mmCIF file of C-alpha atoms in Angstrom:
data_model
loop_
_atom_site.group_PDB
_atom_site.id
_atom_site.type_symbol
_atom_site.label_atom_id
_atom_site.label_comp_id
_atom_site.label_asym_id
_atom_site.label_seq_id
_atom_site.Cartn_x
_atom_site.Cartn_y
_atom_site.Cartn_z
ATOM 1 C CA UNK A 282 -44.261 -230.198 -14.815
ATOM 2 C CA UNK A 283 -45.418 -228.553 -18.064
ATOM 3 C CA UNK A 284 -45.285 -224.827 -18.386
ATOM 4 C CA UNK A 285 -48.217 -222.805 -19.742
ATOM 5 C CA UNK A 286 -47.535 -220.252 -22.495
ATOM 6 C CA UNK A 287 -48.592 -216.687 -21.846
ATOM 7 C CA UNK A 288 -51.151 -215.883 -24.634
ATOM 8 C CA UNK A 289 -52.211 -212.448 -23.317
ATOM 9 C CA UNK A 290 -51.834 -209.184 -25.249
ATOM 10 C CA UNK A 291 -49.810 -206.459 -23.653
ATOM 11 C CA UNK A 292 -51.504 -203.037 -23.605
ATOM 12 C CA UNK A 293 -49.873 -199.689 -23.023
ATOM 13 C CA UNK A 294 -50.920 -196.049 -23.328
ATOM 14 C CA UNK A 295 -48.633 -193.653 -25.131
ATOM 15 C CA UNK A 296 -47.650 -190.489 -23.322
ATOM 16 C CA UNK A 297 -47.990 -188.608 -26.597
ATOM 17 C CA UNK A 298 -51.758 -188.784 -27.193
ATOM 18 C CA UNK A 299 -53.115 -187.753 -30.629
ATOM 19 C CA UNK A 300 -56.458 -186.119 -31.354
ATOM 20 C CA UNK A 301 -58.999 -188.134 -33.335
ATOM 21 C CA UNK A 302 -62.602 -187.746 -34.408
ATOM 22 C CA UNK A 303 -64.385 -190.832 -35.672
ATOM 23 C CA UNK A 304 -67.015 -190.192 -38.324
ATOM 24 C CA UNK A 305 -69.874 -192.642 -38.806
ATOM 25 C CA UNK A 306 -71.158 -192.569 -42.391
ATOM 26 C CA UNK A 307 -74.652 -193.550 -43.537
ATOM 27 C CA UNK A 308 -74.669 -196.454 -45.980
ATOM 28 C CA UNK A 309 -75.841 -194.290 -48.896
ATOM 29 C CA UNK A 310 -72.922 -191.889 -48.503
ATOM 30 C CA UNK A 311 -70.457 -194.710 -47.946
ATOM 31 C CA UNK A 312 -71.467 -196.247 -51.276
ATOM 32 C CA UNK A 313 -70.845 -192.944 -53.045
ATOM 33 C CA UNK A 314 -67.405 -192.540 -51.486
ATOM 34 C CA UNK A 315 -66.455 -196.125 -52.333
ATOM 35 C CA UNK A 316 -67.632 -195.822 -55.946
ATOM 36 C CA UNK A 317 -65.301 -195.565 -58.944
ATOM 37 C CA UNK A 318 -65.977 -191.827 -59.217
ATOM 38 C CA UNK A 319 -66.470 -190.575 -55.675
ATOM 39 C CA UNK A 320 -68.002 -187.111 -55.367
ATOM 40 C CA UNK A 321 -66.378 -184.175 -53.655
ATOM 41 C CA UNK A 322 -67.600 -183.518 -50.126
ATOM 42 C CA UNK A 323 -67.879 -180.064 -48.592
ATOM 43 C CA UNK A 324 -67.806 -179.198 -44.900
ATOM 44 C CA UNK A 325 -69.920 -176.068 -44.349
ATOM 45 C CA UNK A 326 -71.537 -174.135 -41.531
ATOM 46 C CA UNK A 327 -74.041 -171.312 -41.273
ATOM 47 C CA UNK A 328 -72.724 -167.905 -40.344
ATOM 48 C CA UNK A 329 -74.656 -165.265 -38.454
ATOM 49 C CA UNK A 330 -76.826 -163.222 -40.812
ATOM 50 C CA UNK A 331 -76.739 -159.423 -40.318
ATOM 51 C CA UNK A 332 -80.067 -159.006 -42.143
ATOM 52 C CA UNK A 333 -82.010 -161.169 -39.704
ATOM 53 C CA UNK A 334 -82.440 -160.318 -36.037
ATOM 54 C CA UNK A 335 -82.794 -163.847 -34.708
ATOM 55 C CA UNK A 336 -80.569 -166.195 -36.658
ATOM 56 C CA UNK A 337 -80.426 -169.844 -35.513
ATOM 57 C CA UNK A 338 -77.288 -171.226 -33.940
ATOM 58 C CA UNK A 339 -74.686 -172.257 -36.531
ATOM 59 C CA UNK A 340 -74.569 -175.956 -37.444
ATOM 60 C CA UNK A 341 -71.986 -178.003 -39.315
ATOM 61 C CA UNK A 342 -72.993 -179.992 -42.380
ATOM 62 C CA UNK A 343 -71.282 -182.159 -44.951
ATOM 63 C CA UNK A 344 -72.644 -181.849 -48.479
ATOM 64 C CA UNK A 345 -72.453 -183.711 -51.744
ATOM 65 C CA UNK A 346 -73.546 -181.958 -54.935
ATOM 66 C CA UNK A 347 -77.232 -182.241 -54.040
ATOM 67 C CA UNK A 348 -77.495 -183.768 -50.568
ATOM 68 C CA UNK A 349 -76.938 -182.372 -47.089
ATOM 69 C CA UNK A 350 -75.971 -184.295 -43.954
ATOM 70 C CA UNK A 351 -75.940 -182.707 -40.536
ATOM 71 C CA UNK A 352 -72.897 -183.449 -38.400
ATOM 72 C CA UNK A 353 -73.961 -184.487 -34.914
ATOM 73 C CA UNK A 354 -71.736 -185.282 -31.961
ATOM 74 C CA UNK A 355 -72.795 -188.357 -30.023
ATOM 75 C CA UNK A 356 -71.403 -188.716 -26.522
ATOM 76 C CA UNK A 357 -70.502 -192.138 -25.161
ATOM 77 C CA UNK A 358 -70.124 -193.387 -21.600
ATOM 78 C CA UNK A 359 -67.434 -195.784 -22.802
ATOM 79 C CA UNK A 360 -63.897 -194.829 -23.706
ATOM 80 C CA UNK A 361 -62.851 -195.819 -27.197
ATOM 81 C CA UNK A 362 -59.101 -196.196 -27.664
ATOM 82 C CA UNK A 363 -57.300 -195.787 -30.984
ATOM 83 C CA UNK A 364 -54.534 -198.393 -30.955
ATOM 84 C CA UNK A 365 -51.635 -199.502 -33.085
ATOM 85 C CA UNK A 366 -49.276 -202.492 -32.774
ATOM 86 C CA UNK A 367 -46.407 -201.977 -30.403
ATOM 87 C CA UNK A 368 -42.962 -201.747 -31.991
ATOM 88 C CA UNK A 369 -40.198 -204.304 -31.331
ATOM 89 C CA UNK A 370 -38.189 -201.816 -29.353
ATOM 90 C CA UNK A 371 -38.604 -198.233 -28.179
ATOM 91 C CA UNK A 372 -38.359 -195.899 -31.146
ATOM 92 C CA UNK A 373 -38.362 -198.750 -33.695
ATOM 93 C CA UNK A 374 -40.639 -198.490 -36.745
ATOM 94 C CA UNK A 375 -40.337 -202.214 -37.593
ATOM 95 C CA UNK A 376 -43.207 -204.359 -36.346
ATOM 96 C CA UNK A 377 -42.760 -207.963 -35.357
ATOM 97 C CA UNK A 378 -45.438 -210.402 -36.636
ATOM 98 C CA UNK A 379 -45.030 -212.489 -33.485
ATOM 99 C CA UNK A 380 -45.362 -209.542 -31.141
ATOM 100 C CA UNK A 381 -48.657 -209.530 -29.211
ATOM 101 C CA UNK A 382 -48.818 -205.987 -27.908
ATOM 102 C CA UNK A 383 -50.737 -202.804 -28.698
ATOM 103 C CA UNK A 384 -50.377 -199.156 -27.721
ATOM 104 C CA UNK A 385 -53.191 -196.636 -27.359
ATOM 105 C CA UNK A 386 -52.196 -193.494 -29.235
ATOM 106 C CA UNK A 387 -55.478 -191.646 -28.660
ATOM 107 C CA UNK A 388 -58.997 -191.954 -27.301
ATOM 108 C CA UNK A 389 -62.455 -190.817 -28.391
ATOM 109 C CA UNK A 390 -65.158 -190.009 -25.896
ATOM 110 C CA UNK A 391 -67.605 -188.967 -28.621
ATOM 111 C CA UNK A 392 -68.449 -189.921 -32.199
ATOM 112 C CA UNK A 393 -69.514 -187.771 -35.120
ATOM 113 C CA UNK A 394 -72.434 -189.104 -37.123
ATOM 114 C CA UNK A 395 -73.919 -187.826 -40.377
ATOM 115 C CA UNK A 396 -77.700 -187.571 -40.555
ATOM 116 C CA UNK A 397 -79.566 -186.731 -43.803
ATOM 117 C CA UNK A 398 -81.665 -183.619 -43.215
ATOM 118 C CA UNK A 399 -84.422 -181.775 -45.029
ATOM 119 C CA UNK A 400 -82.982 -178.321 -45.522
ATOM 120 C CA UNK A 401 -84.892 -175.072 -45.989
ATOM 121 C CA UNK A 402 -82.812 -173.237 -48.600
ATOM 122 C CA UNK A 403 -85.669 -170.995 -49.764
ATOM 123 C CA UNK A 404 -86.290 -169.676 -46.263
ATOM 124 C CA UNK A 405 -82.549 -169.230 -45.729
ATOM 125 C CA UNK A 406 -82.173 -167.173 -48.918
ATOM 126 C CA UNK A 407 -85.328 -165.183 -48.169
ATOM 127 C CA UNK A 408 -83.703 -164.080 -44.923
ATOM 128 C CA UNK A 409 -80.259 -163.560 -46.423
ATOM 129 C CA UNK A 410 -81.087 -161.758 -49.676
ATOM 130 C CA UNK A 411 -82.733 -158.312 -49.485
ATOM 131 C CA UNK A 412 -85.496 -157.077 -51.758
ATOM 132 C CA UNK A 413 -84.097 -155.202 -54.736
ATOM 133 C CA UNK A 414 -83.597 -151.504 -54.034
ATOM 134 C CA UNK A 415 -84.878 -149.557 -57.042
ATOM 135 C CA UNK A 416 -83.051 -146.433 -55.825
ATOM 136 C CA UNK A 417 -79.734 -147.991 -56.808
ATOM 137 C CA UNK A 418 -80.497 -146.927 -60.398
ATOM 138 C CA UNK A 419 -80.757 -143.257 -59.425
ATOM 139 C CA UNK A 420 -77.540 -141.186 -59.274
ATOM 140 C CA UNK A 421 -76.184 -140.202 -55.855
ATOM 141 C CA UNK A 422 -78.891 -142.146 -53.987
ATOM 142 C CA UNK A 423 -77.327 -145.550 -53.417
ATOM 143 C CA UNK A 424 -74.216 -146.843 -51.739
ATOM 144 C CA UNK A 425 -73.085 -150.430 -51.593
ATOM 145 C CA UNK A 426 -73.602 -152.007 -48.185
ATOM 146 C CA UNK A 427 -71.214 -154.551 -46.645
ATOM 147 C CA UNK A 428 -74.291 -156.343 -45.301
ATOM 148 C CA UNK A 429 -75.375 -157.282 -48.831
ATOM 149 C CA UNK A 430 -73.390 -160.353 -49.806
ATOM 150 C CA UNK A 431 -72.435 -161.724 -53.180
ATOM 151 C CA UNK A 432 -73.840 -164.983 -54.480
ATOM 152 C CA UNK A 433 -70.481 -166.640 -53.878
ATOM 153 C CA UNK A 434 -70.396 -165.481 -50.238
ATOM 154 C CA UNK A 435 -73.943 -166.716 -49.663
ATOM 155 C CA UNK A 436 -73.145 -170.085 -51.188
ATOM 156 C CA UNK A 437 -70.058 -170.440 -49.022
ATOM 157 C CA UNK A 438 -72.038 -169.843 -45.821
ATOM 158 C CA UNK A 439 -75.232 -171.695 -46.798
ATOM 159 C CA UNK A 440 -75.669 -174.830 -44.632
ATOM 160 C CA UNK A 441 -76.832 -177.015 -47.514
ATOM 161 C CA UNK A 442 -75.598 -178.402 -50.806
ATOM 162 C CA UNK A 443 -74.781 -176.384 -53.920
ATOM 163 C CA UNK A 444 -77.568 -178.101 -55.825
ATOM 164 C CA UNK A 445 -80.170 -177.159 -53.213
ATOM 165 C CA UNK A 446 -78.802 -173.606 -53.227
ATOM 166 C CA UNK A 447 -79.120 -173.303 -57.022
ATOM 167 C CA UNK A 448 -82.694 -174.601 -56.937
ATOM 168 C CA UNK A 449 -83.733 -172.079 -54.267
ATOM 169 C CA UNK A 450 -81.856 -169.248 -56.018
ATOM 170 C CA UNK A 451 -83.812 -169.924 -59.211
ATOM 171 C CA UNK A 452 -87.106 -170.345 -57.343
ATOM 172 C CA UNK A 453 -86.770 -166.882 -55.777
ATOM 173 C CA UNK A 454 -85.700 -165.279 -59.086
ATOM 174 C CA UNK A 455 -82.592 -164.087 -57.268
ATOM 175 C CA UNK A 456 -79.905 -162.253 -59.217
ATOM 176 C CA UNK A 457 -76.590 -160.481 -58.731
ATOM 177 C CA UNK A 458 -75.541 -156.953 -59.672
ATOM 178 C CA UNK A 459 -71.980 -155.764 -59.011
ATOM 179 C CA UNK A 460 -71.338 -158.605 -56.572
ATOM 180 C CA UNK A 461 -74.529 -157.896 -54.610
ATOM 181 C CA UNK A 462 -77.263 -160.513 -54.355
ATOM 182 C CA UNK A 463 -80.853 -159.295 -54.641
ATOM 183 C CA UNK A 464 -84.320 -160.769 -55.078
ATOM 184 C CA UNK A 465 -87.353 -159.041 -56.580
ATOM 185 C CA UNK A 466 -90.512 -158.368 -54.623
ATOM 186 C CA UNK A 467 -93.797 -159.847 -55.770
ATOM 187 C CA UNK A 468 -94.801 -156.442 -57.118
ATOM 188 C CA UNK A 469 -91.560 -156.071 -59.065
ATOM 189 C CA UNK A 470 -91.953 -159.549 -60.543
ATOM 190 C CA UNK A 471 -95.531 -158.754 -61.560
ATOM 191 C CA UNK A 472 -94.495 -155.515 -63.244
ATOM 192 C CA UNK A 473 -91.691 -157.227 -65.167
ATOM 193 C CA UNK A 474 -94.049 -159.973 -66.302
ATOM 194 C CA UNK A 475 -96.449 -157.354 -67.694
ATOM 195 C CA UNK A 476 -93.528 -155.823 -69.594
ATOM 196 C CA UNK A 477 -92.802 -159.284 -70.976
ATOM 197 C CA UNK A 478 -96.382 -159.699 -72.161
ATOM 198 C CA UNK A 479 -96.412 -156.248 -73.769
ATOM 199 C CA UNK A 480 -93.163 -157.102 -75.585
ATOM 200 C CA UNK A 481 -94.498 -160.405 -76.909
ATOM 201 C CA UNK A 482 -97.635 -158.691 -78.197
ATOM 202 C CA UNK A 483 -95.656 -155.925 -79.883
ATOM 203 C CA UNK A 484 -93.118 -158.319 -81.363
ATOM 204 C CA UNK A 485 -95.538 -161.038 -82.366
ATOM 205 C CA UNK A 486 -93.778 -163.626 -80.203
ATOM 206 C CA UNK A 487 -95.521 -166.896 -79.409
ATOM 207 C CA UNK A 488 -94.502 -167.716 -75.841
ATOM 208 C CA UNK A 489 -95.854 -171.239 -76.271
ATOM 209 C CA UNK A 490 -92.812 -172.136 -78.391
ATOM 210 C CA UNK A 491 -89.058 -171.590 -78.135
ATOM 211 C CA UNK A 492 -88.006 -168.018 -78.887
ATOM 212 C CA UNK A 493 -85.065 -165.644 -78.546
ATOM 213 C CA UNK A 494 -85.580 -163.452 -75.540
ATOM 214 C CA UNK A 495 -83.201 -160.564 -76.285
ATOM 215 C CA UNK A 496 -86.103 -158.329 -77.298
ATOM 216 C CA UNK A 497 -87.980 -159.041 -74.087
ATOM 217 C CA UNK A 498 -84.892 -158.174 -72.041
ATOM 218 C CA UNK A 499 -84.535 -154.938 -73.977
ATOM 219 C CA UNK A 500 -88.172 -154.043 -73.335
ATOM 220 C CA UNK A 501 -87.814 -154.514 -69.595
ATOM 221 C CA UNK A 502 -84.561 -152.525 -69.520
ATOM 222 C CA UNK A 503 -86.303 -149.638 -71.245
ATOM 223 C CA UNK A 504 -88.981 -149.839 -68.554
ATOM 224 C CA UNK A 505 -86.278 -149.066 -65.988
ATOM 225 C CA UNK A 506 -85.194 -152.486 -64.727
ATOM 226 C CA UNK A 507 -81.713 -153.960 -64.678
ATOM 227 C CA UNK A 508 -81.365 -156.793 -67.183
ATOM 228 C CA UNK A 509 -80.385 -159.240 -64.425
ATOM 229 C CA UNK A 510 -83.965 -159.238 -63.100
ATOM 230 C CA UNK A 511 -85.800 -160.344 -66.269
ATOM 231 C CA UNK A 512 -83.081 -162.905 -66.952
ATOM 232 C CA UNK A 513 -83.668 -164.395 -63.504
ATOM 233 C CA UNK A 514 -87.427 -164.541 -64.088
ATOM 234 C CA UNK A 515 -87.039 -166.180 -67.496
ATOM 235 C CA UNK A 516 -84.731 -168.749 -65.940
ATOM 236 C CA UNK A 517 -87.338 -169.388 -63.246
ATOM 237 C CA UNK A 518 -90.040 -170.013 -65.879
ATOM 238 C CA UNK A 519 -87.871 -171.881 -68.364
ATOM 239 C CA UNK A 520 -88.253 -175.586 -68.996
ATOM 240 C CA UNK A 521 -84.553 -175.824 -69.896
ATOM 241 C CA UNK A 522 -82.113 -173.755 -67.846
ATOM 242 C CA UNK A 523 -79.112 -174.587 -70.014
ATOM 243 C CA UNK A 524 -80.839 -173.414 -73.179
ATOM 244 C CA UNK A 525 -81.763 -170.167 -71.431
ATOM 245 C CA UNK A 526 -78.083 -169.342 -71.030
ATOM 246 C CA UNK A 527 -77.660 -169.454 -74.840
ATOM 247 C CA UNK A 528 -80.246 -166.762 -75.587
ATOM 248 C CA UNK A 529 -83.254 -169.002 -76.211
ATOM 249 C CA UNK A 530 -86.091 -169.853 -73.870
ATOM 250 C CA UNK A 531 -89.089 -172.171 -73.774
ATOM 251 C CA UNK A 532 -91.464 -171.113 -71.022
ATOM 252 C CA UNK A 533 -92.919 -174.005 -69.066
ATOM 253 C CA UNK A 534 -96.705 -173.666 -69.116
ATOM 254 C CA UNK A 535 -97.325 -175.144 -65.670
ATOM 255 C CA UNK A 536 -94.566 -173.127 -64.021
ATOM 256 C CA UNK A 537 -95.698 -169.927 -65.689
ATOM 257 C CA UNK A 538 -99.391 -170.166 -64.801
ATOM 258 C CA UNK A 539 -98.796 -170.922 -61.130
ATOM 259 C CA UNK A 540 -95.965 -168.376 -60.806
ATOM 260 C CA UNK A 541 -98.010 -165.519 -62.324
ATOM 261 C CA UNK A 542 -100.852 -166.333 -59.936
ATOM 262 C CA UNK A 543 -98.521 -166.597 -56.946
ATOM 263 C CA UNK A 544 -96.804 -163.238 -57.397
ATOM 264 C CA UNK A 545 -100.075 -161.528 -58.297
ATOM 265 C CA UNK A 546 -101.788 -162.906 -55.194
ATOM 266 C CA UNK A 547 -98.920 -161.777 -52.982
ATOM 267 C CA UNK A 548 -98.821 -158.301 -54.540
ATOM 268 C CA UNK A 549 -102.576 -157.797 -54.404
ATOM 269 C CA UNK A 550 -103.109 -159.114 -50.904
ATOM 270 C CA UNK A 551 -100.194 -157.405 -49.187
ATOM 271 C CA UNK A 552 -101.760 -155.667 -46.205
ATOM 272 C CA UNK A 553 -105.272 -156.528 -47.362
ATOM 273 C CA UNK A 554 -107.573 -159.059 -48.973
ATOM 274 C CA UNK A 555 -108.904 -159.799 -52.430
ATOM 275 C CA UNK A 556 -112.154 -161.111 -53.900
ATOM 276 C CA UNK A 557 -111.542 -164.483 -55.592
ATOM 277 C CA UNK A 558 -113.516 -163.559 -58.714
ATOM 278 C CA UNK A 559 -111.593 -160.305 -59.231
ATOM 279 C CA UNK A 560 -108.294 -162.007 -58.578
ATOM 280 C CA UNK A 561 -109.038 -164.791 -61.063
ATOM 281 C CA UNK A 562 -109.988 -162.262 -63.738
ATOM 282 C CA UNK A 563 -106.747 -160.314 -63.326
ATOM 283 C CA UNK A 564 -104.749 -163.554 -63.240
ATOM 284 C CA UNK A 565 -106.302 -164.756 -66.484
ATOM 285 C CA UNK A 566 -105.762 -161.383 -68.155
ATOM 286 C CA UNK A 567 -102.033 -161.590 -67.426
ATOM 287 C CA UNK A 568 -101.605 -165.014 -69.037
ATOM 288 C CA UNK A 569 -100.908 -165.769 -72.701
ATOM 289 C CA UNK A 570 -103.941 -166.600 -74.804
ATOM 290 C CA UNK A 571 -104.600 -170.317 -74.584
ATOM 291 C CA UNK A 572 -103.317 -170.597 -71.024
ATOM 292 C CA UNK A 573 -106.039 -168.527 -69.373
ATOM 293 C CA UNK A 574 -108.195 -171.565 -68.632
ATOM 294 C CA UNK A 575 -105.388 -173.045 -66.511
ATOM 295 C CA UNK A 576 -105.765 -170.321 -63.866
ATOM 296 C CA UNK A 577 -107.545 -172.041 -60.990
ATOM 297 C CA UNK A 578 -107.483 -171.217 -57.289
ATOM 298 C CA UNK A 579 -106.656 -174.855 -56.541
ATOM 299 C CA UNK A 580 -103.144 -174.245 -57.878
ATOM 300 C CA UNK A 581 -102.511 -171.708 -55.102
ATOM 301 C CA UNK A 582 -104.369 -173.444 -52.301
ATOM 302 C CA UNK A 583 -101.287 -173.519 -50.057
ATOM 303 C CA UNK A 584 -100.696 -169.794 -50.569
ATOM 304 C CA UNK A 585 -103.915 -168.214 -49.333
ATOM 305 C CA UNK A 586 -106.458 -168.405 -46.535
ATOM 306 C CA UNK A 587 -110.219 -168.212 -47.038
ATOM 307 C CA UNK A 588 -111.950 -165.577 -44.946
ATOM 308 C CA UNK A 589 -115.477 -165.779 -43.580
ATOM 309 C CA UNK A 590 -116.672 -162.984 -45.881
ATOM 310 C CA UNK A 591 -115.611 -164.926 -48.995
ATOM 311 C CA UNK A 592 -112.372 -163.024 -49.568
ATOM 312 C CA UNK A 593 -108.906 -164.527 -49.676
ATOM 313 C CA UNK A 594 -105.709 -163.322 -48.054
ATOM 314 C CA UNK A 595 -102.112 -164.233 -48.820
ATOM 315 C CA UNK A 596 -100.625 -166.778 -46.439
ATOM 316 C CA UNK A 597 -96.902 -166.629 -45.924
ATOM 317 C CA UNK A 598 -94.042 -164.194 -45.622
ATOM 318 C CA UNK A 599 -94.697 -161.310 -48.037
ATOM 319 C CA UNK A 600 -91.846 -160.122 -50.223
ATOM 320 C CA UNK A 601 -93.410 -156.839 -51.277
ATOM 321 C CA UNK A 602 -92.141 -153.507 -50.048
ATOM 322 C CA UNK A 603 -94.749 -151.550 -48.148
ATOM 323 C CA UNK A 604 -95.856 -148.607 -50.253
ATOM 324 C CA UNK A 605 -99.005 -146.596 -50.615
ATOM 325 C CA UNK A 606 -100.911 -147.709 -53.698
ATOM 326 C CA UNK A 607 -99.438 -151.190 -53.931
ATOM 327 C CA UNK A 608 -102.709 -152.756 -55.065
ATOM 328 C CA UNK A 609 -103.297 -150.199 -57.765
ATOM 329 C CA UNK A 610 -99.755 -150.640 -59.046
ATOM 330 C CA UNK A 611 -100.082 -154.414 -59.101
ATOM 331 C CA UNK A 612 -103.069 -154.427 -61.430
ATOM 332 C CA UNK A 613 -102.195 -151.393 -63.508
ATOM 333 C CA UNK A 614 -101.404 -152.049 -67.148
ATOM 334 C CA UNK A 615 -99.391 -148.845 -67.426
ATOM 335 C CA UNK A 616 -95.714 -149.391 -68.130
ATOM 336 C CA UNK A 617 -93.212 -148.092 -65.629
ATOM 337 C CA UNK A 618 -90.959 -146.545 -68.258
ATOM 338 C CA UNK A 619 -91.616 -143.832 -70.772
ATOM 339 C CA UNK A 620 -89.086 -144.847 -73.432
ATOM 340 C CA UNK A 621 -90.318 -146.081 -76.784
ATOM 341 C CA UNK A 622 -88.620 -149.425 -76.442
ATOM 342 C CA UNK A 623 -90.845 -151.008 -79.119
ATOM 343 C CA UNK A 624 -88.818 -149.283 -81.854
ATOM 344 C CA UNK A 625 -85.625 -150.938 -80.666
ATOM 345 C CA UNK A 626 -87.501 -154.170 -80.095
ATOM 346 C CA UNK A 627 -88.696 -154.266 -83.694
ATOM 347 C CA UNK A 628 -85.081 -153.785 -84.798
ATOM 348 C CA UNK A 629 -84.069 -156.980 -82.966
ATOM 349 C CA UNK A 630 -86.781 -158.846 -84.859
ATOM 350 C CA UNK A 631 -85.717 -157.547 -88.256
#
């Protein structure tokens, strides 16, 4: 009588169970990791924000340089065992090729999957970065607050990629002074832009071509602003961020026209409304000659609401600080400072 060979696989469960988390990667990320030059990946999570009163629950994300993937835990009704071949004898590290046995060294009841998400870095930074406090320039009136974070601290806690952070930082004209991150209000941005325009007129600068911006920075400093603010605005309007770091700037016409209109609309309409014709006239007057014709309400359609009486009102979260006389300040052509900065400015052009 012939005997039948036992072809089954022996299965055992180790008493010493290890902890595992299986991570399911999307195909696009898997290709990057498997490439010849795989990118660095960063595991990040959002921390509670002391500036906001109702921060969302923290989430975990994995980021490349410019992409963000949310980490989601997926529960399973099945038990998934992590196994390894059984050794030839207890405690042996040598595996036998003829041995047909496996040992479960751990189990996973849930999987982690990565899902590409559309982040909202601008809204995050709006909530996390306070409006610049002008009183910090006055002696004995300002003290550093632990609630105001540095750019590095914000980047570490931001639940999105470094590239998305940098884009939003530039978009908001954010800047850092003494390890404190700030962003200018719409009114502050409008005032600095008017200082820019006054400086270009005085210095004979053509903003439609590449120019050195040291004189413009000097003009704004003499008007009472920290140099970090105008630098941030020039970077926001520049067509080449790298060149801006070297002391030269080429202002992008499309960016400039829409940005001037955006901050002006927000400053004018804070707590009130504006007549479209008046707004357009002021907008055009604040643009370089030759760009005035580009000022059209269609460029700002997503930023305002039409009222029944023909007026327009800013739509969105205002960034201006509530003050009496905001509208008058926004359209005034009077410089904030009293120093004769044009004398120093001419010296930089000599």
